[in-house]
Short mmCIF file of C-alpha atoms in Angstrom, two decimals:
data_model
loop_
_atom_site.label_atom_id
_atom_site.label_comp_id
_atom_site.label_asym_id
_atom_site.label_seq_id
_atom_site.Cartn_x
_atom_site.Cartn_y
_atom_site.Cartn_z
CA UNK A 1 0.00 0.00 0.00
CA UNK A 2 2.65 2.30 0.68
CA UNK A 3 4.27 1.83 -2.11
CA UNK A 4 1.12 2.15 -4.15
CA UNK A 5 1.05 5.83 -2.50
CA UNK A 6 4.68 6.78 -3.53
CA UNK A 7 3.91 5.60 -7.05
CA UNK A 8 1.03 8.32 -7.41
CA UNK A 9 3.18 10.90 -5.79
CA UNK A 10 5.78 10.47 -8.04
CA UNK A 11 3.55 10.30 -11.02
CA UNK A 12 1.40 13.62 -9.65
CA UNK A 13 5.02 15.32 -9.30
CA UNK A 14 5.67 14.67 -12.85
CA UNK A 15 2.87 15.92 -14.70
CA UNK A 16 2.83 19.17 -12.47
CA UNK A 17 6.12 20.05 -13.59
CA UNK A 18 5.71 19.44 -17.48
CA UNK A 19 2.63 21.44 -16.67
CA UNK A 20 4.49 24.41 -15.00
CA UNK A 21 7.59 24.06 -17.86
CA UNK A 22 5.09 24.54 -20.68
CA UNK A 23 3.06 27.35 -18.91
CA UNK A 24 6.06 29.27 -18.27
CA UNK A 25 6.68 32.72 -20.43
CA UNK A 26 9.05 35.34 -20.46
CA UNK A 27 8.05 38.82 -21.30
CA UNK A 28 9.13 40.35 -24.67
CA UNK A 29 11.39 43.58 -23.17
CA UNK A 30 11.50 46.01 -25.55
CA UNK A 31 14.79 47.79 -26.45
CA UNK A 32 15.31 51.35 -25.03
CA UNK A 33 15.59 53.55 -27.31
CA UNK A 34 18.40 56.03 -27.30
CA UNK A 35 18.03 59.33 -26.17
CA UNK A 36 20.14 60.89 -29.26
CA UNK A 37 20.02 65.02 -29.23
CA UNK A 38 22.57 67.63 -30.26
CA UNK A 39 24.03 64.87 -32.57
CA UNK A 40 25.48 62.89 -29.49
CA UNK A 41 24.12 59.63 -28.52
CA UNK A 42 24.02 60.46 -24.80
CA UNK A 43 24.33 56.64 -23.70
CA UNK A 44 28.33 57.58 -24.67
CA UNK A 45 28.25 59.54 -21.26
CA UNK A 46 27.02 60.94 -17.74
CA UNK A 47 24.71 63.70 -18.85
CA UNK A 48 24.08 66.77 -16.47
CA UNK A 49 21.50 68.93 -17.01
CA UNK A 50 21.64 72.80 -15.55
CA UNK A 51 19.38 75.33 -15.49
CA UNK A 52 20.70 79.29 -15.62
CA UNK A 53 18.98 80.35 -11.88
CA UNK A 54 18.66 84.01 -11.24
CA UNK A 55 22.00 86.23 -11.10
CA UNK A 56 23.68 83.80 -12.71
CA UNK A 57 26.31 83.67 -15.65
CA UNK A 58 28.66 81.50 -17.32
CA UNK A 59 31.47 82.18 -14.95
CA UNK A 60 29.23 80.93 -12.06
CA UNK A 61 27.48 77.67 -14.61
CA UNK A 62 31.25 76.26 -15.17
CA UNK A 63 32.39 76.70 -11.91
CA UNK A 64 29.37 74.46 -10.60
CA UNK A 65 30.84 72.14 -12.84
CA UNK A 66 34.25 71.85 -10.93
CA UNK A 67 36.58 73.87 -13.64
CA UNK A 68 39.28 75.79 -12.08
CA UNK A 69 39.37 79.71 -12.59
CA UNK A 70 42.06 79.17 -15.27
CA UNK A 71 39.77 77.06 -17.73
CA UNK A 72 37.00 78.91 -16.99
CA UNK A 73 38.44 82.01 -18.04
CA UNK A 74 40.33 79.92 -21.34
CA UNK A 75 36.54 78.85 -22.33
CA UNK A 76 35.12 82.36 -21.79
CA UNK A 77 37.35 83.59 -23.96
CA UNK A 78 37.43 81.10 -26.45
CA UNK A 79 33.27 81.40 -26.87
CA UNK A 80 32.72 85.41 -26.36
CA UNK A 81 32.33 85.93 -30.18
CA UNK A 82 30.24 82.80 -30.97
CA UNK A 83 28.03 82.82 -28.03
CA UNK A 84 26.22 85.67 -26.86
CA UNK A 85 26.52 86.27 -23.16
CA UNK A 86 23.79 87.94 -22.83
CA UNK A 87 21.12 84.95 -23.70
CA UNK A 88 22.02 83.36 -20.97
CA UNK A 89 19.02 84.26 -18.71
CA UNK A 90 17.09 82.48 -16.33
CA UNK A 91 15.93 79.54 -17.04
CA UNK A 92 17.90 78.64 -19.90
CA UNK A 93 19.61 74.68 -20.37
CA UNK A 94 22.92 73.85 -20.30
CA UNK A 95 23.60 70.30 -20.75
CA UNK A 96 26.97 69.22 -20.09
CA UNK A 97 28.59 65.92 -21.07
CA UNK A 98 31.28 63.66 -18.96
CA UNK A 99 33.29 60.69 -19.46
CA UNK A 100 31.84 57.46 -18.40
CA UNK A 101 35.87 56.88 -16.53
CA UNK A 102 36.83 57.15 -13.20
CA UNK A 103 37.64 60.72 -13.87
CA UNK A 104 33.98 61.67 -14.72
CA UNK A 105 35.37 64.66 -16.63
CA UNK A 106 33.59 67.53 -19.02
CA UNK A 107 33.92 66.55 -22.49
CA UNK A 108 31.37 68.84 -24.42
CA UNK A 109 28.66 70.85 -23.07
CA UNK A 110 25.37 72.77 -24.69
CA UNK A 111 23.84 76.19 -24.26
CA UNK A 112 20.21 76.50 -25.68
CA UNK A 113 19.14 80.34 -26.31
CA UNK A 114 15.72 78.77 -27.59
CA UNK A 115 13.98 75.39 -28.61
CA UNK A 116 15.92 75.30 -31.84
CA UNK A 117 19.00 76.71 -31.62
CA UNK A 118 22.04 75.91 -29.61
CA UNK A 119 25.29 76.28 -29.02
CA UNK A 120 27.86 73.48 -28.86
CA UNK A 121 31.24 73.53 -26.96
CA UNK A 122 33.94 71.10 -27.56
CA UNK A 123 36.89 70.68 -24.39
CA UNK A 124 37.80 67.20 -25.76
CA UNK A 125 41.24 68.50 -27.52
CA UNK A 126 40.85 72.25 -27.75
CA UNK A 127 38.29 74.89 -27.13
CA UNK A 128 36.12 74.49 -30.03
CA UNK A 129 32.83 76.43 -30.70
CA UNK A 130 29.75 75.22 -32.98
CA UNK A 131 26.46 77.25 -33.82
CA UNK A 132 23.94 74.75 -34.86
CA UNK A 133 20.33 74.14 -34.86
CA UNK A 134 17.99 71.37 -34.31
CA UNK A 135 17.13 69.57 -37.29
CA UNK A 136 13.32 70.52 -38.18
CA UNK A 137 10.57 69.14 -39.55
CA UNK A 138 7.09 70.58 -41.17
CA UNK A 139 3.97 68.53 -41.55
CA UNK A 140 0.87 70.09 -42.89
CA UNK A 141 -2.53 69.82 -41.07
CA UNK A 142 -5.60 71.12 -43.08
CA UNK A 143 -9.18 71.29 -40.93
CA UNK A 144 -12.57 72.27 -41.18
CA UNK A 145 -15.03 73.96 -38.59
CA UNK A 146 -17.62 76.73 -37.40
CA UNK A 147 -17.61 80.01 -35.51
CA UNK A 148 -17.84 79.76 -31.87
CA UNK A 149 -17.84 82.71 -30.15
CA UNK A 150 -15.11 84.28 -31.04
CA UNK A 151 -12.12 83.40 -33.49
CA UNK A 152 -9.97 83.03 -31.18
CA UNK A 153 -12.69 80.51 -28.82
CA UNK A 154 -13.01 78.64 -31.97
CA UNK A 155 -8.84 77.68 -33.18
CA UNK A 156 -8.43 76.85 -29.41
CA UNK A 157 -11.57 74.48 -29.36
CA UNK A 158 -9.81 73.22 -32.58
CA UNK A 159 -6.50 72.58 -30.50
CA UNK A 160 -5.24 75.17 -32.72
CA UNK A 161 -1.90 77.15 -31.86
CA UNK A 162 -3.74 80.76 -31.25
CA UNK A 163 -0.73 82.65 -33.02
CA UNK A 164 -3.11 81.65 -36.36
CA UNK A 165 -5.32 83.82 -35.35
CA UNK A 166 -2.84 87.17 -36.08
CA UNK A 167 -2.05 85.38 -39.52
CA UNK A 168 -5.60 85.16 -40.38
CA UNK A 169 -6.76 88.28 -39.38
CA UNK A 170 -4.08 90.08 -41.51
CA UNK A 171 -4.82 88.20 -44.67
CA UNK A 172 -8.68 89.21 -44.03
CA UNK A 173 -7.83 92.61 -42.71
CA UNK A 174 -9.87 94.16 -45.74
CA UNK A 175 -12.40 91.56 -46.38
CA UNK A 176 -13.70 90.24 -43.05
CA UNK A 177 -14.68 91.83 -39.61
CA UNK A 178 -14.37 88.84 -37.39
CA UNK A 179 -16.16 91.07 -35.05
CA UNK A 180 -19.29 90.76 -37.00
CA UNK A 181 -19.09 87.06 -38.38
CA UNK A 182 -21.92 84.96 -37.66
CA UNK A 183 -21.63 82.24 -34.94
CA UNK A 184 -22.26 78.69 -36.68
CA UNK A 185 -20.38 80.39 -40.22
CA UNK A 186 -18.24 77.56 -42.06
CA UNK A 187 -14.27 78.24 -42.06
CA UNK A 188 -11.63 75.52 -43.63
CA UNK A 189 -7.72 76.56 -43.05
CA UNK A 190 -4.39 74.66 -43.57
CA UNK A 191 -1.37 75.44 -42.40
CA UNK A 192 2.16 73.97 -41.78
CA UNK A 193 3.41 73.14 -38.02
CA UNK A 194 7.34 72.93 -37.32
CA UNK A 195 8.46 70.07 -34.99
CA UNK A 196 12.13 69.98 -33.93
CA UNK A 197 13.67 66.59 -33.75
CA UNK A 198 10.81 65.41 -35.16
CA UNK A 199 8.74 65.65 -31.60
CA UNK A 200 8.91 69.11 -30.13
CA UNK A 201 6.42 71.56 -31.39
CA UNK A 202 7.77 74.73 -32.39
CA UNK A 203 4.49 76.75 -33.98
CA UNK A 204 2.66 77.47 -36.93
CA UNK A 205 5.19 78.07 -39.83
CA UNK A 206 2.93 78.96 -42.56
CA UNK A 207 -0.63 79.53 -43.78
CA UNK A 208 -1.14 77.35 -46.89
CA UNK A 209 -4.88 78.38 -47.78
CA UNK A 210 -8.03 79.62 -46.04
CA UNK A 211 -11.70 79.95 -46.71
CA UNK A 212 -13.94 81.74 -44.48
CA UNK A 213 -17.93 82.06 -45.19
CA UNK A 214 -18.66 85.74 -44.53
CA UNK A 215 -22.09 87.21 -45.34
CA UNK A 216 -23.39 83.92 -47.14
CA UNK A 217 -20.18 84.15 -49.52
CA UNK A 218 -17.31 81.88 -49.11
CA UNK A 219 -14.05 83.83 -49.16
CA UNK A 220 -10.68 82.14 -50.19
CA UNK A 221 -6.82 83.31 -49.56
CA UNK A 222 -4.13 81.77 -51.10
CA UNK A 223 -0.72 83.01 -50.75
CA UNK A 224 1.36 83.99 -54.22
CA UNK A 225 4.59 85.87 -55.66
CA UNK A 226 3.95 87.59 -58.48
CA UNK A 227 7.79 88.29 -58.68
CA UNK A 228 10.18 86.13 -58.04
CA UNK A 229 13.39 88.62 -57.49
CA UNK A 230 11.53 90.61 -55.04
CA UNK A 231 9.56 87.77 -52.88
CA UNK A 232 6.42 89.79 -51.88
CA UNK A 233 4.22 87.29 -51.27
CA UNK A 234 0.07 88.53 -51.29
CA UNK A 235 -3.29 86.70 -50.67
CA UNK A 236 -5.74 86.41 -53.21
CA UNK A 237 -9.24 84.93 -53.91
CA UNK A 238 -9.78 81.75 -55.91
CA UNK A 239 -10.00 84.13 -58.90
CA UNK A 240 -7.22 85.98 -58.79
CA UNK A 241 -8.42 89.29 -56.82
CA UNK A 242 -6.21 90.72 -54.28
CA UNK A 243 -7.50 90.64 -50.88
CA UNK A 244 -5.89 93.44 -49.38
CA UNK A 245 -7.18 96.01 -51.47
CA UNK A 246 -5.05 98.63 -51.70
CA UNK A 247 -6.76 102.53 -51.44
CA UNK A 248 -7.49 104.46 -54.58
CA UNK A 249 -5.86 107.20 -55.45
CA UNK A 250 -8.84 109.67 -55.42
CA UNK A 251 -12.68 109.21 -54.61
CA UNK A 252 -12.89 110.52 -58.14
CA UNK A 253 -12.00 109.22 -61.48
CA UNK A 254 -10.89 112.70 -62.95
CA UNK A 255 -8.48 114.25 -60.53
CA UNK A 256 -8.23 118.07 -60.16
CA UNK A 257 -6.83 118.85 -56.75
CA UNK A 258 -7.76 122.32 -55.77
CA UNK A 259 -6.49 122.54 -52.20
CA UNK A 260 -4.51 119.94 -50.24
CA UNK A 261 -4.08 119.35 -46.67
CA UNK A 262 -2.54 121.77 -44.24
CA UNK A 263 -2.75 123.09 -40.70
CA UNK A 264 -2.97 126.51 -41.81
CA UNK A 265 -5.32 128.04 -45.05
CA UNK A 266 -7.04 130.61 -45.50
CA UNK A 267 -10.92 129.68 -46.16
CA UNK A 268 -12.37 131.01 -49.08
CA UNK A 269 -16.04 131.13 -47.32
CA UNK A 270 -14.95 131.93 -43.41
CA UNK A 271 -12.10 134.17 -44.61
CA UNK A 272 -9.95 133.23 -41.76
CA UNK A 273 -6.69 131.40 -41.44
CA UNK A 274 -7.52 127.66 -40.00
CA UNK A 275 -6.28 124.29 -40.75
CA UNK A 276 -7.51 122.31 -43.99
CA UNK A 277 -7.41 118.43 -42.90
CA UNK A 278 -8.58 117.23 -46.24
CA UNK A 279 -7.56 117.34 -50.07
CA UNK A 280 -10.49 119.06 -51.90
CA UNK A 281 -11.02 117.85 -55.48
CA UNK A 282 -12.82 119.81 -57.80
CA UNK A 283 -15.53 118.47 -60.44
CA UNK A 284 -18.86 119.56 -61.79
CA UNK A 285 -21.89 118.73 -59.70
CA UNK A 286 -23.66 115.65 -59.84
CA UNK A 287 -20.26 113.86 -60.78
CA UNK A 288 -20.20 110.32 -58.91
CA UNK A 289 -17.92 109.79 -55.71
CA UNK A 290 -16.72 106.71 -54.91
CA UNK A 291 -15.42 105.04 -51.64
CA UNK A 292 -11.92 104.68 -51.89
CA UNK A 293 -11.43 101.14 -50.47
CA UNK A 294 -14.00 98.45 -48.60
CA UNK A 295 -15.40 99.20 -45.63
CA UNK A 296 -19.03 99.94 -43.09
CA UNK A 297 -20.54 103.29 -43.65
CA UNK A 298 -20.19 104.62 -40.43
CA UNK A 299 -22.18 108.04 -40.54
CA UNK A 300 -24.38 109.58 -43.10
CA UNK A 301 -25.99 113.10 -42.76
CA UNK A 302 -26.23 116.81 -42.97
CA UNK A 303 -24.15 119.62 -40.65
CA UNK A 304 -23.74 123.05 -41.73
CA UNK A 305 -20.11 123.04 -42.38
CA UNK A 306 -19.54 119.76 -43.85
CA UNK A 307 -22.74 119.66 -45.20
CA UNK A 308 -24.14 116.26 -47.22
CA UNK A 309 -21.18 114.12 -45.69
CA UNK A 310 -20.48 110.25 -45.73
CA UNK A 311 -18.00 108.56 -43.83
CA UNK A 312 -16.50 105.42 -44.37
CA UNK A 313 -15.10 102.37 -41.40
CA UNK A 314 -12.52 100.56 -43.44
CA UNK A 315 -11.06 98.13 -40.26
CA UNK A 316 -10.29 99.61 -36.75
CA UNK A 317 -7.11 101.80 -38.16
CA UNK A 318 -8.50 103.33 -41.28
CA UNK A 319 -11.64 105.34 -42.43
CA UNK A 320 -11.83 107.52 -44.97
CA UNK A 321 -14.59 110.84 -45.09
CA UNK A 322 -16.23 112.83 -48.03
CA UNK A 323 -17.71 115.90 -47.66
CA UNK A 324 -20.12 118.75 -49.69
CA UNK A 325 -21.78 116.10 -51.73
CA UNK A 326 -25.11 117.31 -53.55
CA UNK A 327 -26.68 113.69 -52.64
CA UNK A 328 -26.27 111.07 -50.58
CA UNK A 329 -26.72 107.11 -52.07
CA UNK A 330 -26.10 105.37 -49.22
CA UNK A 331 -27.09 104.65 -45.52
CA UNK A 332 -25.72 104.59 -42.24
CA UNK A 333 -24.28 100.50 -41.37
CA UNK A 334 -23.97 99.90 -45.27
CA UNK A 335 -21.27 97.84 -46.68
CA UNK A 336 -19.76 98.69 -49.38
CA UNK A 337 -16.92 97.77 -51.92
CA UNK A 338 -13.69 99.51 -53.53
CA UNK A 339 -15.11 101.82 -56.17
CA UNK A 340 -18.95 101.52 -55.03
CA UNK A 341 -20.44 105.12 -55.74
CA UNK A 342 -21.64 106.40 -52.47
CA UNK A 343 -22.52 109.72 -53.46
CA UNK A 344 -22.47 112.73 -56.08
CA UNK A 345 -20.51 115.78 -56.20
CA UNK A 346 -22.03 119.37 -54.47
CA UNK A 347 -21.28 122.25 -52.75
CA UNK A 348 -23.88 122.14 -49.35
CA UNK A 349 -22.08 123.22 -46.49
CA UNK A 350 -19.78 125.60 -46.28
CA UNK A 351 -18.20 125.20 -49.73
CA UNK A 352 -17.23 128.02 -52.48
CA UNK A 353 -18.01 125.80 -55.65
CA UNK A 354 -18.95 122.01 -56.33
CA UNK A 355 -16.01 119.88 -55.10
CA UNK A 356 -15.56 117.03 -53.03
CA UNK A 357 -13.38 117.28 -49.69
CA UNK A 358 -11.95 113.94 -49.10
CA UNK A 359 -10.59 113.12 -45.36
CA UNK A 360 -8.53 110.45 -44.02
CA UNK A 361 -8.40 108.77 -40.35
CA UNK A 362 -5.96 106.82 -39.01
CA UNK A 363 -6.07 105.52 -35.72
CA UNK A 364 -8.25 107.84 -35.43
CA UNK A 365 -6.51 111.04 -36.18
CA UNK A 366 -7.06 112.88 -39.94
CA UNK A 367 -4.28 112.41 -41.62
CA UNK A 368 -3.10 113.93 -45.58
CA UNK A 369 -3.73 111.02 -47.44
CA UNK A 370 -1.59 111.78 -50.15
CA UNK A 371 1.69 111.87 -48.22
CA UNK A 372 0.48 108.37 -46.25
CA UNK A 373 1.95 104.96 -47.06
CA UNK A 374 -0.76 103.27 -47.62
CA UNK A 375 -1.17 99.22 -47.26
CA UNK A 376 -1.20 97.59 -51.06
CA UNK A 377 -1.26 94.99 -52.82
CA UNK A 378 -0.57 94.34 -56.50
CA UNK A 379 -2.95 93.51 -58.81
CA UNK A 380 -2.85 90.15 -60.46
CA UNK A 381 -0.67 90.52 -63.87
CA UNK A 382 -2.73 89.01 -66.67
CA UNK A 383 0.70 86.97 -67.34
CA UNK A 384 0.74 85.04 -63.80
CA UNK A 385 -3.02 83.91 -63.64
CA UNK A 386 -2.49 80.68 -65.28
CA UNK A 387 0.27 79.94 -63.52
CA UNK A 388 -1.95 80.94 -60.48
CA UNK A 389 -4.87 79.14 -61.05
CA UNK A 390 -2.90 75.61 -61.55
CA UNK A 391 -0.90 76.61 -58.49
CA UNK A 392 -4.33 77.07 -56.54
CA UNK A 393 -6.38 74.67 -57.89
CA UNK A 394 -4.95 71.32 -55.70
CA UNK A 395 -5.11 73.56 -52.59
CA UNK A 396 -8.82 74.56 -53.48
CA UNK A 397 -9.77 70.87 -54.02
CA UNK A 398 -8.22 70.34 -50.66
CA UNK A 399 -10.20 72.44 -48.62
CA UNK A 400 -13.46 71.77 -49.79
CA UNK A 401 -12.89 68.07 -49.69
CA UNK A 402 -12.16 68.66 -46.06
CA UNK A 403 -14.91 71.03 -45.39
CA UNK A 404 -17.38 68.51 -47.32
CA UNK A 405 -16.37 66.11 -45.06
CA UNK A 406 -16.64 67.95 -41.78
CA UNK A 407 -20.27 69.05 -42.87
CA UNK A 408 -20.99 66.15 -44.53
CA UNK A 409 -21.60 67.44 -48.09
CA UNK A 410 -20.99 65.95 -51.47
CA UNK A 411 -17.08 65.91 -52.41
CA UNK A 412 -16.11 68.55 -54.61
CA UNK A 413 -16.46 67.23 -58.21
CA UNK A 414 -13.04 66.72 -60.20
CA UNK A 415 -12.41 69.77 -62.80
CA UNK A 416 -12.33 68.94 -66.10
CA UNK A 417 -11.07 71.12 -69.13
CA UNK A 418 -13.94 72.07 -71.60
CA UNK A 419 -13.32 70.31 -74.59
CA UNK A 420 -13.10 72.69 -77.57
CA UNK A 421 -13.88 71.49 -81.04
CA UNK A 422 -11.85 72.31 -83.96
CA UNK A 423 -12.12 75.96 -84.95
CA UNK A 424 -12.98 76.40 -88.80
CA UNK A 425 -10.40 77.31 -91.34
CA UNK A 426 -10.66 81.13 -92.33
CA UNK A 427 -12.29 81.80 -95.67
CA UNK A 428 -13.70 78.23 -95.73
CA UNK A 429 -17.56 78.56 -95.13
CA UNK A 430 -18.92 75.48 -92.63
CA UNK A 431 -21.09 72.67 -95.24
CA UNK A 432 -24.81 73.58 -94.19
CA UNK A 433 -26.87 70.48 -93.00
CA UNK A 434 -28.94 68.60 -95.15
CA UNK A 435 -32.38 68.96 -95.05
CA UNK A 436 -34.19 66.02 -95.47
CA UNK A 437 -37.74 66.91 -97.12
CA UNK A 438 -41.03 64.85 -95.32
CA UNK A 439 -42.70 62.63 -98.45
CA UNK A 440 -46.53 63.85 -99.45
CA UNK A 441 -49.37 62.55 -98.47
CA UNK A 442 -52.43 62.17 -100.81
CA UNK A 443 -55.53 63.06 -99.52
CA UNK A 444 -58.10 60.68 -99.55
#
């Protein structure tokens, strides 16, 4: 019997352990991966990081780092013209490098001014001094969305780097007041983001393309050099039109300037020395004005010296007054275009003779218009639209594709050329058609 009982023990043992062997696993470790930055594989050695704390400087950095007064003063001078001392402020990194030997010393260390930048010292055989930047990367995200409260609500709720919001605004500057926009209006935008090593955001590098619905109408921007040796780059619609319109010349289109701007004329109705603040333009009555660049009307009315007046809101810098007309053609909180006729030619108020007197604000402030560098932007030469349109035409595609996606619209059909038949030869009239004649019928 007992040995009937040590047979089943031994046998029980047996199959428990093939059990346990073929249960037993090891976890797959995976690899660390190596911390490489700067160009140096920091595995190679003990890494100390530092951190500039307040009142300190280089002289203070090293000596933390056990170099006598002699080799600080050798590396000061050595790196004086390459790095600038005075970046070194608080909270800056140094990152300093040391043999993996007993003697744990400084073999190379790094200053970063910025994210990007850095500066790279070399103690290994002499003082040597490198300049060098991160390597950097750009990858291009293109999204779709509506108004929240604000534009600036809406790119954060997008997870949206809020410096886009200054580059959009800009572009728009003379076709949309973001202050007025709708809430629920459609917007599409893409844009390039720079990552350093790869990992580390750095910001929004540039605006690719833009649509924003304003007023029912969907308004594009696409960046473009018309010249290639001087590099201006301006925004323009899907059809070419520059967006930042630039001011006319005159809010007439025959220009006879009779009196100019100046703090000190003598008025030919008051007769008395005051300042002019407008350029008067002279023209026969009943001769159309128009407003010199896009804007809100912001007042329209009657006072006795400026008489029939309208004044113009062109953004929050610029608006633009005209004064004496004989009629007024348009009201108070109307927009209005580049060119739109907003009035005719008169003499009401105090005025000598039919003219308009055309004033310009800035910040506030009349200014003489004609001595003011105004913002501009070059028309589109008739030479560059192709070249333009095939440029634009991907991007286009692009952002409605994403915008028909977001709001769940049909995809933006493909654009075909027209296909254009054969034209005649000259002199060679085309064959007329044949005309078959219908047989007779007899009546019966």
């Amino acid at each position: 019997m007992k040995k009937l009982l040590i047979l089943l023990l031994l046998l029980t043992t047996l199959f428990s352990c093939k059990k346990t062997e073929e249960e037993v696993w090891v976890d797959e470790i995976e690899p660390v991966k190596p911390i490489v930055d700067f160009g140096i594989n920091f595995a190679d050695y003990n890494v100390d990081q530092d951190t500039v704390q307040y009142y300190d400087n280089l002289t203070r950095i090293l000596t933390r780092q056990n170099f006598s007064s002699k080799k600080v003063n050798q590396i000061i001078e050595k790196v004086k013209d390459s790095l600038n001392l005075k970046l070194i402020k608080r909270h800056k990194a140094f990152t300093f490098f040391r043999s993996k030997d007993r003697f744990n010393k400084v073999q190379m260390f790094v200053f970063q001014p910025d994210q990007l930048n850095y500066v790279l010292v070399d103690l290994r055989d002499s003082v040597v001094v490198y300049k060098r930047a991160r390597p950097l990367t750009f990858k291009v995200r293109t999204i779709a969305g509506t108004l929240s409260s604000s534009l600036s609500e809406t790119l954060k709720n997008e997870n949206i780097d809020i410096s886009l919001k200054k580059r959009l605004i800009k572009v728009y500057a003379w076709s949309i007041d973001f202050f007025k926009s709708k809430k629920g209006d459609k917007f599409a935008v893409s844009f390039t983001e720079r990552y350093i090593n790869d990992t580390i955001y750095d910001g929004i590098d540039s605006l690719r393309c833009a649509f924003f619905e304003y007023k029912g109408k969907k308004i594009y921007a696409f960046p473009f050099i018309q010249d290639s040796i001087k590099g201006k780059t301006d925004y323009y619609d899907e059809q070419g039109n520059a967006l930042r319109n630039f001011f006319l010349k005159a809010p007439l289109k025959v220009v006879n300037i009779t009196s100019k701007y100046t703090l000190k004329r003598f008025h030919p109705v008051q007769q008395i020395w005051k300042p002019h603040y407008g350029t008067d333009y002279a023209a026969p009555t009943g001769t159309p004005i128009m407003t010199t660049a896009t804007g809100t009307v912001e007042m329209a009315g009657y006072t006795a010296g400026n008489g029939n007046f309208v004044k113009v809101k062109h953004d929050k810098t610029y608006s633009t007054q005209y004064l004496h007309m004989s009629k007024i053609l348009v009201k108070r909180g109307q927009s209005v275009k580049q060119g739109d006729i907003i009035g005719k030619v008169g003499s009401t108020g105090l005025a000598s003779g039919p003219h308009v007197c055309y004033r310009f604000w800035k910040n506030g402030k009349e200014v003489d218009a004609l001595k003011l560098k105004l913002p501009n932007s070059e028309p589109m030469d008739a030479r560059n639209k192709p070249r333009y349109i095939k440029y634009i035409t991907p991007l286009k595609r692009e952002l409605d594709s994403v915008a028909a996606v977001k709001f769940n619209e049909p995809l933006p059909a493909k654009i075909q050329k027209p296909v254009q038949k054969p034209a005649q030869p000259a002199g060679k009239p085309q064959p007329k058609a044949k005309t078959v004649a219908k047989p007779k019928t007899k009546k019966k």
